[in-house]
Amino acid sequence: MDAHFDRDLLRDGDRRNVVDRYRYWRHDAIVADLDARRHPFHVAIENWQHDFNIGSVVRTANAFLAREVHIVGNRRWNRRGAMVTDRYQHVRHHATVEGFALWAAGQGLPVIGIDNLPGSVPLETYALPRECVLVFGQESVGLSDAVRGAADATLAIAQYGSTRSINAGAAAAIAMHEWVRQHGDVAAGHPEVASSDARDLRPPAQGRGF
């Protein structure tokens, strides 16, 4: 039997929310395989009021294979939205913004805040560093002044409607996908079409449209 497989899952069935590649694999084998392929960006979110979006951010970080998720503030967070993906995603806690900023500086990681604030740079035109930490604030108040002060840049997501902001979970998904768009292996993210012509995975050429 392949060493990746879990005997109990093979006997009883695997009802976990995992892709087919990992069906019947042991939990530690899945994490080890993910660790070998993780992207070099991190995600951080402030947690001062038990923000319900944090679980969604963790789930999305797992989908985009972030290196780690950092919870800044309260250690306890609402795991319901994570849909058990926190079992496969490394999550680190920092009690204070200052502690988080010191950790990032020690790792040589630029801190990139995401918030629609005066003076923010459009995310759509910004060259994201390959190695960085994308930071998101609380749902209602956005990035704290402490994070804004520690950030190397603050980026805004383009919006066109009447609402003042989108929720933190949605903002995190957009920002992580922008990192993937700039730095990720697109073909590796679409295994179901990996055998198709690679040109299908590239954006269309910019022409005159005759």
Short mmCIF file of C-alpha atoms in Angstrom, two decimals:
data_model
loop_
_atom_site.label_atom_id
_atom_site.label_comp_id
_atom_site.label_asym_id
_atom_site.label_seq_id
_atom_site.Cartn_x
_atom_site.Cartn_y
_atom_site.Cartn_z
CA MET A 1 0.00 0.00 0.00
CA ASP A 2 1.20 3.53 -0.83
CA ALA A 3 2.62 5.15 2.31
CA HIS A 4 0.45 8.24 1.72
CA PHE A 5 -2.77 6.34 2.33
CA ASP A 6 -4.68 6.16 5.61
CA ARG A 7 -5.92 2.61 6.36
CA ASP A 8 -9.00 3.84 8.24
CA LEU A 9 -10.05 6.13 5.38
CA LEU A 10 -9.58 3.33 2.87
CA ARG A 11 -11.80 1.11 5.00
CA ASP A 12 -14.49 3.61 6.01
CA GLY A 13 -14.43 6.10 3.14
CA ASP A 14 -13.07 9.64 2.85
CA ARG A 15 -15.69 12.39 3.30
CA ARG A 16 -13.21 15.23 3.78
CA ASN A 17 -13.31 18.38 1.66
CA VAL A 18 -10.10 17.66 -0.25
CA VAL A 19 -9.29 17.50 -3.96
CA ASP A 20 -9.21 14.06 -5.57
CA ARG A 21 -5.42 14.03 -5.51
CA TYR A 22 -5.52 13.78 -1.71
CA ARG A 23 -8.42 11.36 -1.38
CA TYR A 24 -7.61 8.71 1.25
CA TRP A 25 -4.26 10.34 2.09
CA ARG A 26 -3.12 10.69 5.71
CA HIS A 27 -3.50 14.22 7.08
CA ASP A 28 0.23 14.63 7.75
CA ALA A 29 1.03 13.42 4.22
CA ILE A 30 -1.27 16.06 2.73
CA VAL A 31 0.33 18.84 4.79
CA ALA A 32 3.82 17.66 3.86
CA ASP A 33 2.94 17.70 0.16
CA LEU A 34 1.41 21.19 0.46
CA ASP A 35 4.50 22.42 2.33
CA ALA A 36 6.69 21.34 -0.58
CA ARG A 37 4.70 23.55 -2.95
CA ARG A 38 3.58 26.57 -0.92
CA HIS A 39 3.83 30.04 -2.43
CA PRO A 40 6.16 32.58 -0.80
CA PHE A 41 3.44 35.10 0.13
CA HIS A 42 1.85 35.33 3.57
CA VAL A 43 -1.53 36.68 4.65
CA ALA A 44 -2.29 38.55 7.86
CA ILE A 45 -5.57 39.79 9.29
CA GLU A 46 -6.23 41.91 12.37
CA ASN A 47 -8.47 40.29 14.98
CA TRP A 48 -9.54 42.72 17.67
CA GLN A 49 -13.30 42.00 17.63
CA HIS A 50 -13.50 38.27 16.76
CA ASP A 51 -14.01 39.05 13.08
CA PHE A 52 -16.20 36.42 11.36
CA ASN A 53 -14.27 36.93 8.08
CA ILE A 54 -11.10 35.29 9.38
CA GLY A 55 -12.28 31.77 8.65
CA SER A 56 -13.03 32.77 5.07
CA VAL A 57 -9.56 34.30 4.74
CA VAL A 58 -7.94 31.08 6.00
CA ARG A 59 -9.98 29.00 3.55
CA THR A 60 -8.94 31.22 0.65
CA ALA A 61 -5.30 31.21 1.77
CA ASN A 62 -5.44 27.42 1.65
CA ALA A 63 -6.92 27.51 -1.87
CA PHE A 64 -4.14 29.82 -3.11
CA LEU A 65 -1.48 27.93 -1.09
CA ALA A 66 -0.18 30.83 1.01
CA ARG A 67 2.88 30.14 3.12
CA GLU A 68 1.17 31.11 6.39
CA VAL A 69 -1.79 33.01 7.76
CA HIS A 70 -1.07 35.43 10.60
CA ILE A 71 -3.71 36.39 13.16
CA VAL A 72 -2.82 39.75 14.71
CA GLY A 73 -4.56 40.57 17.99
CA ASN A 74 -6.81 38.13 19.82
CA ARG A 75 -5.64 34.53 19.64
CA ARG A 76 -9.15 33.10 19.38
CA TRP A 77 -10.84 33.45 16.00
CA ASN A 78 -14.02 32.21 14.39
CA ARG A 79 -13.06 28.96 12.64
CA ARG A 80 -16.48 28.18 11.21
CA GLY A 81 -15.83 29.84 7.86
CA ALA A 82 -12.54 27.98 7.45
CA MET A 83 -14.44 24.75 6.73
CA VAL A 84 -11.64 22.74 8.42
CA THR A 85 -9.01 24.09 5.99
CA ASP A 86 -7.04 25.41 9.00
CA ARG A 87 -5.95 21.79 9.51
CA TYR A 88 -3.94 22.07 6.29
CA GLN A 89 -2.91 25.74 6.52
CA HIS A 90 -0.19 27.03 8.86
CA VAL A 91 -1.61 29.71 11.15
CA ARG A 92 0.60 31.89 13.35
CA HIS A 93 -0.55 34.27 16.11
CA HIS A 94 0.91 37.69 16.97
CA ALA A 95 -0.48 39.44 20.04
CA THR A 96 0.42 42.93 18.82
CA VAL A 97 1.00 44.77 15.56
CA GLU A 98 4.47 45.64 16.79
CA GLY A 99 5.30 41.97 17.28
CA PHE A 100 3.96 41.12 13.86
CA ALA A 101 5.96 43.96 12.24
CA LEU A 102 9.16 42.80 13.96
CA TRP A 103 8.57 39.25 12.72
CA ALA A 104 8.03 40.46 9.14
CA ALA A 105 11.14 42.64 9.26
CA GLY A 106 13.17 39.73 10.59
CA GLN A 107 12.00 37.61 7.65
CA GLY A 108 12.75 40.39 5.16
CA LEU A 109 9.08 40.45 4.08
CA PRO A 110 7.48 43.71 2.89
CA VAL A 111 4.17 44.43 4.61
CA ILE A 112 1.48 45.28 2.05
CA GLY A 113 -1.74 46.68 3.49
CA ILE A 114 -4.99 46.30 1.56
CA ASP A 115 -7.55 49.04 2.24
CA ASN A 116 -9.39 51.72 0.28
CA LEU A 117 -7.84 54.71 2.01
CA PRO A 118 -6.82 58.17 0.79
CA GLY A 119 -3.36 57.87 -0.73
CA SER A 120 -3.65 54.14 -1.43
CA VAL A 121 -2.14 52.83 -4.67
CA PRO A 122 -4.40 50.82 -7.03
CA LEU A 123 -3.83 47.09 -6.55
CA GLU A 124 -4.46 46.63 -10.26
CA THR A 125 -1.36 48.64 -11.24
CA TYR A 126 1.00 47.65 -8.40
CA ALA A 127 3.82 45.13 -8.88
CA LEU A 128 3.43 42.91 -5.84
CA PRO A 129 6.67 41.55 -4.37
CA ARG A 130 7.00 37.81 -4.84
CA GLU A 131 7.76 37.45 -1.12
CA CYS A 132 5.50 39.63 1.01
CA VAL A 133 2.71 39.74 3.61
CA LEU A 134 -0.73 40.91 2.48
CA VAL A 135 -2.47 42.48 5.49
CA PHE A 136 -6.19 43.05 6.00
CA GLY A 137 -8.02 44.93 8.72
CA GLN A 138 -11.21 44.43 10.71
CA GLU A 139 -14.47 44.29 8.79
CA SER A 140 -15.90 47.60 9.96
CA VAL A 141 -12.86 49.78 10.57
CA GLY A 142 -10.26 48.49 8.10
CA LEU A 143 -6.54 48.61 8.78
CA SER A 144 -5.53 50.02 12.13
CA ASP A 145 -3.26 53.06 12.31
CA ALA A 146 -0.53 50.79 13.69
CA VAL A 147 -0.60 48.52 10.63
CA ARG A 148 -0.78 51.48 8.26
CA GLY A 149 2.32 52.86 9.94
CA ALA A 150 4.17 49.55 9.59
CA ALA A 151 3.14 48.92 5.97
CA ASP A 152 5.59 49.39 3.12
CA ALA A 153 2.62 50.18 0.86
CA THR A 154 -1.16 50.38 1.09
CA LEU A 155 -3.19 49.22 -1.89
CA ALA A 156 -6.82 49.81 -2.84
CA ILE A 157 -9.12 47.53 -4.83
CA ALA A 158 -11.04 49.21 -7.65
CA GLN A 159 -14.76 49.68 -6.90
CA TYR A 160 -17.48 51.23 -9.02
CA GLY A 161 -20.75 50.93 -7.09
CA SER A 162 -22.43 52.70 -4.19
CA THR A 163 -21.00 50.70 -1.27
CA ARG A 164 -18.03 52.18 0.56
CA SER A 165 -16.20 48.87 0.88
CA ILE A 166 -16.28 45.13 0.26
CA ASN A 167 -15.89 42.70 3.15
CA ALA A 168 -12.47 41.57 4.30
CA GLY A 169 -12.96 38.02 3.06
CA ALA A 170 -13.70 39.20 -0.47
CA ALA A 171 -10.84 41.72 -0.42
CA ALA A 172 -8.42 39.00 0.70
CA ALA A 173 -9.53 36.70 -2.13
CA ILE A 174 -9.04 39.44 -4.72
CA ALA A 175 -5.59 40.39 -3.42
CA MET A 176 -4.39 36.78 -3.22
CA HIS A 177 -5.60 36.11 -6.73
CA GLU A 178 -3.75 39.20 -7.95
CA TRP A 179 -0.56 37.76 -6.43
CA VAL A 180 -1.24 34.48 -8.27
CA ARG A 181 -1.93 36.37 -11.50
CA GLN A 182 1.44 38.12 -11.23
CA HIS A 183 3.61 35.31 -9.86
CA GLY A 184 1.77 31.98 -9.95
CA ASP A 185 2.07 29.03 -12.30
CA VAL A 186 -1.31 29.28 -14.02
CA ALA A 187 -1.15 25.78 -15.53
CA ALA A 188 -0.43 24.24 -12.10
CA GLY A 189 -3.58 25.89 -10.77
CA HIS A 190 -5.71 24.28 -13.49
CA PRO A 191 -4.76 20.59 -13.35
CA GLU A 192 -7.98 19.58 -15.09
CA VAL A 193 -6.85 21.42 -18.24
CA ALA A 194 -3.13 20.81 -17.90
CA SER A 195 -3.14 18.58 -20.95
CA SER A 196 -4.70 21.26 -23.18
CA ASP A 197 -2.73 23.70 -25.29
CA ALA A 198 -0.78 25.93 -22.89
CA ARG A 199 -1.75 28.92 -24.99
CA ASP A 200 -5.30 28.55 -23.67
CA LEU A 201 -4.02 29.53 -20.22
CA ARG A 202 -2.40 32.77 -21.30
CA PRO A 203 -4.25 36.10 -21.60
CA PRO A 204 -5.19 37.06 -25.17
CA ALA A 205 -2.65 39.04 -27.13
CA GLN A 206 -3.28 42.77 -27.25
CA GLY A 207 -3.95 43.56 -30.87
CA ARG A 208 -5.85 46.05 -32.94
CA GLY A 209 -8.86 43.75 -33.16
CA PHE A 210 -9.35 43.72 -36.95
#
